[in-house]
Coordinates of C-alpha atoms in Angstrom, one line a residue:
X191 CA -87.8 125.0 96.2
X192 CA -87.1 128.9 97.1
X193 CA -86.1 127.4 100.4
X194 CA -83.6 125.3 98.8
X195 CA -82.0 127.2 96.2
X196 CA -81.6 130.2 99.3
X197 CA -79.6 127.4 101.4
X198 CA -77.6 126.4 98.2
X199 CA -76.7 130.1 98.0
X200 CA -75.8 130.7 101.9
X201 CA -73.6 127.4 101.5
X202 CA -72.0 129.2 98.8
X203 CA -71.5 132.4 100.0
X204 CA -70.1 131.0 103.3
X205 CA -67.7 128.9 101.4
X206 CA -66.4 132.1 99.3
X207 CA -65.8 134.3 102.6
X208 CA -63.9 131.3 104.0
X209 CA -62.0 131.0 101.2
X210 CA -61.0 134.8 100.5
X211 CA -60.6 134.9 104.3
X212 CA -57.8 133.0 103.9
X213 CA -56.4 134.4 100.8
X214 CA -56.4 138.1 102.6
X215 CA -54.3 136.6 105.6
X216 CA -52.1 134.5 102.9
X217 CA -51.8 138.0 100.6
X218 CA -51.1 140.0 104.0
X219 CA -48.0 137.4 104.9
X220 CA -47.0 137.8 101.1
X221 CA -47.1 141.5 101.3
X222 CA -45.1 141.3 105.0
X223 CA -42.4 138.7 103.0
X224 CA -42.7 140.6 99.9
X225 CA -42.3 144.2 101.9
X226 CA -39.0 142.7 103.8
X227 CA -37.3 141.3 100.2
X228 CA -38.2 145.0 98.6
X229 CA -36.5 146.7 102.0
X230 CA -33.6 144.4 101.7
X231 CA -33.4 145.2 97.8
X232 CA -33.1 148.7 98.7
X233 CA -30.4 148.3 101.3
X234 CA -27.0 150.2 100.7
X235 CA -25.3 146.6 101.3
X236 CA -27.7 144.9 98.8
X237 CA -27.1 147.2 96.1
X238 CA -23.1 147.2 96.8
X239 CA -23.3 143.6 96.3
X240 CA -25.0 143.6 93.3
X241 CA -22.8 146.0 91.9
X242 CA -19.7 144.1 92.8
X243 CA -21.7 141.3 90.9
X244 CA -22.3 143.1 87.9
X245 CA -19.1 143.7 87.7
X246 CA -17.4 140.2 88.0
X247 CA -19.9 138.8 85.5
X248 CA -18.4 141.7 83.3
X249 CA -14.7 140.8 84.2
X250 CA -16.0 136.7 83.8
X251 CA -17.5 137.7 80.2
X252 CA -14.2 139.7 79.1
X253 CA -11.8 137.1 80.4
X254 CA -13.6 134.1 78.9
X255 CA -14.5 136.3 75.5
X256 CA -10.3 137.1 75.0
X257 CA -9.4 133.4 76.2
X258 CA -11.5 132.2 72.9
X259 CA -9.6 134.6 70.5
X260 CA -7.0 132.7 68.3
X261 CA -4.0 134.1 70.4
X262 CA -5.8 133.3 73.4
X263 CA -5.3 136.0 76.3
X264 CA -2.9 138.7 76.2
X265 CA -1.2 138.0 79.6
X266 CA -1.4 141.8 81.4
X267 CA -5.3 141.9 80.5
X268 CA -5.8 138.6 82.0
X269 CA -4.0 139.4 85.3
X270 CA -5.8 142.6 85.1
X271 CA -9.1 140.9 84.6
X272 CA -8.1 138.2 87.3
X273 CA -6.8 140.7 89.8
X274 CA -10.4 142.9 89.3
X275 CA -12.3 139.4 90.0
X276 CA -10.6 138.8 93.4
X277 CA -11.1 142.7 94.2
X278 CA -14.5 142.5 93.7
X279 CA -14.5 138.8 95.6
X280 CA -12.5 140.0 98.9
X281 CA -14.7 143.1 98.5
X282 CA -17.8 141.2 98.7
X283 CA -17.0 138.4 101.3
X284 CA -15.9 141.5 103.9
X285 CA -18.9 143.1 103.4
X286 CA -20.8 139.8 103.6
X287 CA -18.7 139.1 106.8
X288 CA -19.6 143.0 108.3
X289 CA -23.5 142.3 107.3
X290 CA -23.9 139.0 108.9
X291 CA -22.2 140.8 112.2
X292 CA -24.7 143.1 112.4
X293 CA -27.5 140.7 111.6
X294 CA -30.3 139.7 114.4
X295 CA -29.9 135.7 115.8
X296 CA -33.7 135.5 114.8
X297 CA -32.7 137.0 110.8
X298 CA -30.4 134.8 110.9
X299 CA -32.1 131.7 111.7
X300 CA -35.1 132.5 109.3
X301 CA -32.7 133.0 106.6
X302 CA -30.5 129.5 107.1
X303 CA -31.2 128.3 104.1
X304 CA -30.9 131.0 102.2
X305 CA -27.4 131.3 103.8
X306 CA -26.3 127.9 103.1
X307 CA -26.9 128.0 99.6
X308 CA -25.0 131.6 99.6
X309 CA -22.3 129.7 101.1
X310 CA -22.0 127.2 98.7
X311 CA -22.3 130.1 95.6
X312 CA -19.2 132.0 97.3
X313 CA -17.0 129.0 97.6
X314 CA -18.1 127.8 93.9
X315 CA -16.8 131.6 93.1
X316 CA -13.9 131.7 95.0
X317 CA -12.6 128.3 93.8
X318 CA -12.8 129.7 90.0
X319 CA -11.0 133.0 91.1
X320 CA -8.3 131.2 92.8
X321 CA -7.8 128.7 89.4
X322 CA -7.9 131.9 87.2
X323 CA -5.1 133.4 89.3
X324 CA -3.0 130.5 89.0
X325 CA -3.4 130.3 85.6
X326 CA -2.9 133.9 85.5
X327 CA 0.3 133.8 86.9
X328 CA 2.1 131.9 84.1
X329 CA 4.3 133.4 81.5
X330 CA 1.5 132.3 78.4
X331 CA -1.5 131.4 80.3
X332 CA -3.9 128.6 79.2
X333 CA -6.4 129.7 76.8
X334 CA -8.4 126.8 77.4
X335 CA -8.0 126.5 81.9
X336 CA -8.7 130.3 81.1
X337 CA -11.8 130.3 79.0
X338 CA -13.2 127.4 81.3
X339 CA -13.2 128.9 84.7
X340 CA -14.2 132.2 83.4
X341 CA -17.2 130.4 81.7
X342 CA -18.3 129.0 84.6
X343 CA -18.3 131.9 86.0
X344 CA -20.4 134.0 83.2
X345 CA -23.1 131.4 83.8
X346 CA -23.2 131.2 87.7
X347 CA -23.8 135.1 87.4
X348 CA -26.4 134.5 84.2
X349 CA -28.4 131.7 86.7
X350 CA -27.8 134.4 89.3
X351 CA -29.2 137.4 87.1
X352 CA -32.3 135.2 85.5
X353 CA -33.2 133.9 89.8
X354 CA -33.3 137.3 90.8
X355 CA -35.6 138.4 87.9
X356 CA -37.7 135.2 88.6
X357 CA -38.0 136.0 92.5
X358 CA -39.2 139.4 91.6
X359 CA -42.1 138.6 89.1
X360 CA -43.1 135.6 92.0
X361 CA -43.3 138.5 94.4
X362 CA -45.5 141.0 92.0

């Protein structure tokens, strides 16, 4: 019976050191992945495109906020407003373009998806800039073209904001 219950306990102890074995070499790759995101966070062009990111979602929130009043937009804030968004967009995309310049084939390849979905965020963006300027441009712009684009654009930053909070509690 002692015999037994002492090969019931090896099995189980075997089994435990297999399984944490593999945890420590899962938590180790974590840490590596985890280690690389927290350099990356800390990186001058990281934190100068979160900035400029802040700072559209501000612009979005304003534009959209003075689009809903009853007079709708007063024409020189909105082309103000507009005219900071595609700052902060051209501002962005060139140091997007410097970054990816100076970025390793291998980074690059690792980070593909990443990228594409990037991609697809930037041209979502830039299409609502470029409809907020031409509706900018007008004499009495359109409240409600106005309030629409700059919407969408106060929750693509939101999503943006609430990812980037979710991505950090994954990687504590």
């Amino acid at each position: 019976m002692k015999k037994q219950i002492l090969v019931i306990w090896t099995a189980i102890v075997v089994v435990l050191f297999c399984v944490g074995g593999t945890s420590a070499q899962e938590a180790k790759k974590m840490t590596g992945d985890a280690k690389m995101m927290a350099e990356m966070k800390q990186s001058p062009h990281h934190m100068l495109m979160m900035a400029y990111t802040r700072t559209m979602a501000d612009f979005s929130r304003l534009l959209r906020d003075q689009a809903l009043t009853p007079n709708g937009p007063d024409v020189e804030f909105a082309r103000a407003a507009v005219a900071e968004l595609r700052h902060n967009l051209d501002a962005m995309e060139a140091l997007h373009q410097k970054h990816m310049a100076s970025m390793s084939a291998e980074m690059k390849e690792k980070m593909q998806m990443m990228m594409e979905k990037m991609d697809k965020n930037r041209a979502m963006v830039k299409d609502h800039v470029a409809a907020l300027e031409t509706a900018a441009r007008t004499d009495k712009p359109e409240a409600k073209q106005i309030a629409m684009h700059a919407n969408d654009l106060v929750k693509h930053f939101a999503m943006m904001k609430m990812a980037g909070k979710k991505n950090m509690k994954m990687k504590m």
